[in-house]
PDB file of C-alpha atoms in Angstrom:
ATOM      1  CA  MET O   1      32.430 -11.029 -52.828  1.00 80.00           C
ATOM      2  CA  SER O   2      33.060 -14.239 -50.740  1.00 79.00           C
ATOM      3  CA  LYS O   3      30.846 -17.020 -50.253  1.00 78.00           C
ATOM      4  CA  ARG O   4      29.014 -16.512 -46.620  1.00 82.00           C
ATOM      5  CA  PHE O   5      27.651 -19.409 -44.957  1.00 78.00           C
ATOM      6  CA  ALA O   6      23.851 -19.132 -44.204  1.00 78.00           C
ATOM      7  CA  ARG O   7      23.505 -19.774 -39.836  1.00 76.00           C
ATOM      8  CA  TRP O   8      21.282 -22.333 -38.386  1.00 74.00           C
ATOM      9  CA  VAL O   9      18.752 -21.332 -37.133  1.00 71.00           C
ATOM     10  CA  PRO O  10      16.259 -23.950 -34.677  1.00 71.00           C
ATOM     11  CA  ARG O  11      13.238 -21.495 -35.920  1.00 75.00           C
ATOM     12  CA  MET O  12      11.745 -18.923 -37.811  1.00 79.00           C
ATOM     13  CA  PHE O  13       9.091 -17.708 -35.728  1.00 82.00           C
ATOM     14  CA  ALA O  14       5.933 -15.890 -37.802  1.00 85.00           C
ATOM     15  CA  PRO O  15       4.835 -12.068 -36.168  1.00 87.00           C
ATOM     16  CA  ASP O  16       2.173 -13.188 -33.498  1.00 86.00           C
ATOM     17  CA  GLN O  17       4.258 -16.145 -32.906  1.00 82.00           C
ATOM     18  CA  LYS O  18       6.707 -13.072 -31.902  1.00 82.00           C
ATOM     19  CA  LEU O  19       4.842 -11.205 -30.233  1.00 82.00           C
ATOM     20  CA  THR O  20       3.127 -13.767 -27.684  1.00 78.00           C
ATOM     21  CA  ARG O  21       7.180 -14.563 -26.702  1.00 76.00           C
ATOM     22  CA  LEU O  22       7.333 -10.791 -26.658  1.00 77.00           C
ATOM     23  CA  GLU O  23       4.129 -11.253 -23.572  1.00 75.00           C
ATOM     24  CA  THR O  24       5.647 -13.531 -21.694  1.00 72.00           C
ATOM     25  CA  SER O  25       8.287 -11.626 -20.730  1.00 72.00           C
ATOM     26  CA  THR O  26       6.528  -9.919 -18.547  1.00 70.00           C
ATOM     27  CA  LEU O  27       6.936 -12.837 -16.274  1.00 77.00           C
ATOM     28  CA  LEU O  28      10.515 -10.769 -15.424  1.00 80.00           C
ATOM     29  CA  ALA O  29       7.952  -7.978 -14.328  1.00 80.00           C
ATOM     30  CA  HIS O  30       6.192 -10.696 -12.232  1.00 80.00           C
ATOM     31  CA  PHE O  31      10.014 -11.966 -10.926  1.00 84.00           C
ATOM     32  CA  GLN O  32      11.235  -8.310 -10.421  1.00 86.00           C
ATOM     33  CA  ALA O  33       8.593  -7.211  -8.424  1.00 85.00           C
ATOM     34  CA  ASP O  34       9.330  -9.261  -5.178  1.00 85.00           C
ATOM     35  CA  PRO O  35      12.019 -12.574  -6.576  1.00 84.00           C
ATOM     36  CA  ALA O  36      12.096 -14.640  -3.061  1.00 81.00           C
ATOM     37  CA  SER O  37       8.436 -14.227  -3.575  1.00 84.00           C
ATOM     38  CA  PHE O  38       7.848 -15.050  -7.583  1.00 86.00           C
ATOM     39  CA  PHE O  39       9.521 -18.375  -7.361  1.00 86.00           C
ATOM     40  CA  TRP O  40       7.625 -18.893  -3.498  1.00 85.00           C
ATOM     41  CA  ARG O  41       4.413 -19.087  -5.181  1.00 85.00           C
ATOM     42  CA  SER O  42       5.328 -20.535  -8.309  1.00 87.00           C
ATOM     43  CA  VAL O  43       4.103 -24.701  -9.192  1.00 88.00           C
ATOM     44  CA  THR O  44       4.872 -26.198 -12.139  1.00 89.00           C
ATOM     45  CA  GLN O  45       2.114 -28.887 -14.167  1.00 90.00           C
ATOM     46  CA  ASP O  46       3.021 -31.384 -16.584  1.00 88.00           C
ATOM     47  CA  GLU O  47       2.526 -34.957 -17.972  1.00 88.00           C
ATOM     48  CA  THR O  48       4.419 -37.990 -18.365  1.00 86.00           C
ATOM     49  CA  TRP O  49       5.128 -41.382 -19.356  1.00 83.00           C
ATOM     50  CA  GLY O  50       7.111 -43.479 -16.899  1.00 81.00           C
ATOM     51  CA  GLN O  51       7.621 -47.451 -17.490  1.00 77.00           C
ATOM     52  CA  HIS O  52       5.705 -49.296 -14.821  1.00 70.00           C
ATOM     53  CA  PHE O  53       6.801 -52.405 -12.940  1.00 68.00           C
ATOM     54  CA  GLU O  54       6.667 -55.398 -11.113  1.00 66.00           C
ATOM     55  CA  PRO O  55      10.045 -55.937  -9.208  1.00 66.00           C
ATOM     56  CA  GLN O  56       9.703 -59.499  -7.339  1.00 66.00           C
ATOM     57  CA  SER O  57      10.386 -58.778  -3.080  1.00 70.00           C
ATOM     58  CA  LYS O  58      12.908 -59.831  -1.689  1.00 69.00           C
ATOM     59  CA  ASN O  59      11.225 -63.173  -0.147  1.00 73.00           C
ATOM     60  CA  GLN O  60       9.551 -63.913  -3.501  1.00 68.00           C
ATOM     61  CA  SER O  61      13.976 -64.694  -4.589  1.00 67.00           C
ATOM     62  CA  LYS O  62      14.321 -67.006  -1.795  1.00 71.00           C
ATOM     63  CA  HIS O  63      16.608 -70.492  -3.065  1.00 70.00           C
ATOM     64  CA  TRP O  64      16.914 -73.482  -0.759  1.00 74.00           C
ATOM     65  CA  LYS O  65      21.002 -74.114  -1.337  1.00 76.00           C
ATOM     66  CA  ASN O  66      23.832 -76.497   1.163  1.00 78.00           C
ATOM     67  CA  HIS O  67      26.088 -74.007   3.052  1.00 79.00           C
ATOM     68  CA  GLY O  68      28.624 -74.315   0.419  1.00 78.00           C
ATOM     69  CA  SER O  69      27.743 -73.590  -2.820  1.00 79.00           C
ATOM     70  CA  PRO O  70      27.424 -69.751  -3.611  1.00 79.00           C
ATOM     71  CA  PRO O  71      23.628 -68.155  -3.737  1.00 74.00           C
ATOM     72  CA  PRO O  72      21.786 -67.311  -6.674  1.00 70.00           C
ATOM     73  CA  PRO O  73      22.125 -64.642  -8.504  1.00 70.00           C
ATOM     74  CA  LYS O  74      20.087 -61.714  -8.822  1.00 65.00           C
ATOM     75  CA  ILE O  75      18.974 -60.449 -12.056  1.00 65.00           C
ATOM     76  CA  ASN O  76      17.603 -57.207 -11.617  1.00 61.00           C
ATOM     77  CA  GLN O  77      16.446 -56.575 -15.175  1.00 60.00           C
ATOM     78  CA  VAL O  78      12.584 -56.447 -15.013  1.00 59.00           C
ATOM     79  CA  ALA O  79      10.023 -56.539 -17.831  1.00 61.00           C
ATOM     80  CA  PRO O  80       8.318 -53.293 -17.732  1.00 62.00           C
ATOM     81  CA  VAL O  81       4.475 -54.361 -16.612  1.00 65.00           C
ATOM     82  CA  GLY O  82       3.083 -51.349 -18.774  1.00 74.00           C
ATOM     83  CA  LYS O  83       3.258 -46.941 -19.460  1.00 79.00           C
ATOM     84  CA  VAL O  84       1.521 -45.605 -16.933  1.00 82.00           C
ATOM     85  CA  MET O  85       0.388 -41.408 -17.911  1.00 86.00           C
ATOM     86  CA  ALA O  86       1.537 -38.744 -14.471  1.00 87.00           C
ATOM     87  CA  LEU O  87       0.598 -35.535 -14.206  1.00 88.00           C
ATOM     88  CA  MET O  88       2.765 -33.564 -12.247  1.00 90.00           C
ATOM     89  CA  PHE O  89       2.983 -30.612  -9.672  1.00 90.00           C
ATOM     90  CA  TRP O  90       6.205 -29.585  -8.307  1.00 88.00           C
ATOM     91  CA  GLY O  91       7.243 -26.496  -6.772  1.00 86.00           C
ATOM     92  CA  THR O  92      10.899 -25.299  -5.028  1.00 85.00           C
ATOM     93  CA  GLU O  93       9.705 -27.874  -2.567  1.00 83.00           C
ATOM     94  CA  GLY O  94       9.846 -30.041  -4.690  1.00 87.00           C
ATOM     95  CA  ILE O  95       7.083 -33.052  -5.887  1.00 88.00           C
ATOM     96  CA  LEU O  96       3.488 -31.456  -4.629  1.00 86.00           C
ATOM     97  CA  VAL O  97       1.435 -33.874  -6.209  1.00 87.00           C
ATOM     98  CA  ILE O  98       1.684 -36.734  -8.568  1.00 89.00           C
ATOM     99  CA  ASP O  99      -1.614 -38.597  -9.784  1.00 87.00           C
ATOM    100  CA  TYR O 100      -1.711 -41.195 -12.053  1.00 86.00           C
ATOM    101  CA  LEU O 101      -3.564 -42.233 -15.085  1.00 86.00           C
ATOM    102  CA  GLN O 102      -6.283 -45.425 -15.113  1.00 82.00           C
ATOM    103  CA  ARG O 103      -4.855 -47.466 -18.073  1.00 77.00           C
ATOM    104  CA  SER O 104      -8.397 -46.481 -19.705  1.00 76.00           C
ATOM    105  CA  GLN O 105      -8.480 -42.688 -18.695  1.00 80.00           C
ATOM    106  CA  ALA O 106      -8.045 -40.346 -21.114  1.00 80.00           C
ATOM    107  CA  ILE O 107      -6.761 -36.720 -20.298  1.00 83.00           C
ATOM    108  CA  ASN O 108      -9.146 -34.427 -21.558  1.00 86.00           C
ATOM    109  CA  GLY O 109     -10.088 -31.005 -20.103  1.00 86.00           C
ATOM    110  CA  ALA O 110     -11.674 -32.022 -18.102  1.00 88.00           C
ATOM    111  CA  TYR O 111      -9.109 -34.334 -16.337  1.00 88.00           C
ATOM    112  CA  CYS O 112      -6.930 -31.799 -15.676  1.00 88.00           C
ATOM    113  CA  ALA O 113      -9.812 -29.606 -13.991  1.00 89.00           C
ATOM    114  CA  SER O 114     -10.353 -31.716 -11.980  1.00 89.00           C
ATOM    115  CA  ALA O 115      -6.887 -32.244 -11.529  1.00 90.00           C
ATOM    116  CA  LEU O 116      -6.758 -28.791 -10.805  1.00 90.00           C
ATOM    117  CA  ARG O 117      -9.368 -29.081  -7.748  1.00 90.00           C
ATOM    118  CA  GLN O 118      -7.585 -31.638  -6.052  1.00 89.00           C
ATOM    119  CA  PHE O 119      -4.276 -29.997  -5.982  1.00 89.00           C
ATOM    120  CA  LYS O 120      -5.970 -27.612  -4.929  1.00 89.00           C
ATOM    121  CA  GLU O 121      -7.530 -29.439  -1.696  1.00 88.00           C
ATOM    122  CA  VAL O 122      -3.969 -31.113  -1.119  1.00 86.00           C
ATOM    123  CA  ILE O 123      -2.560 -27.334  -0.808  1.00 84.00           C
ATOM    124  CA  LYS O 124      -4.866 -26.696   1.408  1.00 84.00           C
ATOM    125  CA  GLU O 125      -4.626 -28.842   3.737  1.00 83.00           C
ATOM    126  CA  ILE O 126      -0.460 -28.029   3.546  1.00 79.00           C
ATOM    127  CA  TRP O 127       0.550 -25.158   2.474  1.00 75.00           C
ATOM    128  CA  THR O 128      -2.655 -22.362   2.928  1.00 70.00           C
ATOM    129  CA  GLY O 129      -0.208 -20.343   2.746  1.00 74.00           C
ATOM    130  CA  LYS O 130       0.570 -20.799  -1.307  1.00 73.00           C
ATOM    131  CA  LEU O 131      -3.637 -19.652  -1.687  1.00 77.00           C
ATOM    132  CA  ARG O 132      -3.864 -16.863   0.110  1.00 78.00           C
ATOM    133  CA  ALA O 133      -0.820 -15.394  -1.829  1.00 78.00           C
ATOM    134  CA  GLY O 134      -1.361 -16.261  -5.386  1.00 80.00           C
ATOM    135  CA  MET O 135      -0.224 -19.099  -7.169  1.00 85.00           C
ATOM    136  CA  LEU O 136       1.722 -18.623 -10.196  1.00 86.00           C
ATOM    137  CA  LEU O 137       0.863 -22.170 -12.377  1.00 87.00           C
ATOM    138  CA  LEU O 138       3.410 -22.623 -15.862  1.00 86.00           C
ATOM    139  CA  GLN O 139       1.524 -25.664 -17.524  1.00 86.00           C
ATOM    140  CA  ASP O 140       2.472 -25.854 -21.003  1.00 82.00           C
ATOM    141  CA  ASN O 141       0.553 -25.138 -23.998  1.00 76.00           C
ATOM    142  CA  ALA O 142      -1.117 -28.479 -24.935  1.00 82.00           C
ATOM    143  CA  PRO O 143      -4.874 -28.216 -25.272  1.00 83.00           C
ATOM    144  CA  VAL O 144      -5.968 -29.901 -22.658  1.00 83.00           C
ATOM    145  CA  HIS O 145      -4.419 -26.619 -20.355  1.00 83.00           C
ATOM    146  CA  MET O 146      -5.415 -24.228 -22.256  1.00 83.00           C
ATOM    147  CA  SER O 147      -9.097 -26.014 -23.247  1.00 86.00           C
ATOM    148  CA  GLN O 148     -12.794 -24.111 -22.002  1.00 89.00           C
ATOM    149  CA  GLU O 149     -12.807 -26.892 -19.203  1.00 89.00           C
ATOM    150  CA  ALA O 150      -9.519 -25.979 -17.753  1.00 88.00           C
ATOM    151  CA  VAL O 151      -8.559 -22.179 -18.201  1.00 88.00           C
ATOM    152  CA  PRO O 152     -12.055 -21.208 -15.550  1.00 90.00           C
ATOM    153  CA  GLU O 153     -11.526 -23.809 -13.458  1.00 90.00           C
ATOM    154  CA  ALA O 154      -7.654 -22.795 -12.369  1.00 89.00           C
ATOM    155  CA  ALA O 155      -9.191 -18.793 -12.061  1.00 88.00           C
ATOM    156  CA  SER O 156     -11.476 -20.159  -9.990  1.00 89.00           C
ATOM    157  CA  CYS O 157      -9.102 -22.450  -8.083  1.00 87.00           C
ATOM    158  CA  GLY O 158      -7.211 -19.289  -6.916  1.00 86.00           C
ATOM    159  CA  PHE O 159      -3.924 -19.859  -9.719  1.00 88.00           C
ATOM    160  CA  GLU O 160      -2.877 -17.495 -12.070  1.00 86.00           C
ATOM    161  CA  LEU O 161      -1.643 -18.967 -15.157  1.00 85.00           C
ATOM    162  CA  LEU O 162       1.576 -17.639 -16.616  1.00 82.00           C
ATOM    163  CA  PRO O 163       2.303 -17.384 -20.319  1.00 76.00           C
ATOM    164  CA  HIS O 164       4.197 -19.994 -21.698  1.00 75.00           C
ATOM    165  CA  ALA O 165       5.933 -19.352 -25.011  1.00 69.00           C
ATOM    166  CA  PRO O 166       5.434 -21.650 -28.504  1.00 65.00           C
TER     167      PRO O 166
END
């Protein structure tokens, strides 16, 4: 007999979670059907927090000095004014849309649905071919993305929601 160490695994999945991961692997079938089109049609949506800064302009940092004296030091560290929530859509072309939430606004299903409508209008102006080809939208499993308002809105906008593993 010998002593064996247990192997570390990041997470033990339940049977239904394993089944969901298996269903998510259908993305490979999408990719194999047309690899170039898959990446071109794919768009990812996510939210992130960012620091809001109000830096000094060049004119604001001017000081009167004598000709022989050294210039005043300019310290780049500016205290953040606050945090800002940004909702972003990006694809192979880079960032397509950034929407900053107002300070008192909460991200919920209704807001997510309106953001999808806004995104569709922007895509209509810039890339009409993407809408005709059928856009593939990848979101995480956040409750606001899977809400009763957001999922039907994504379908009505013509986006095919890609499954996301838990």
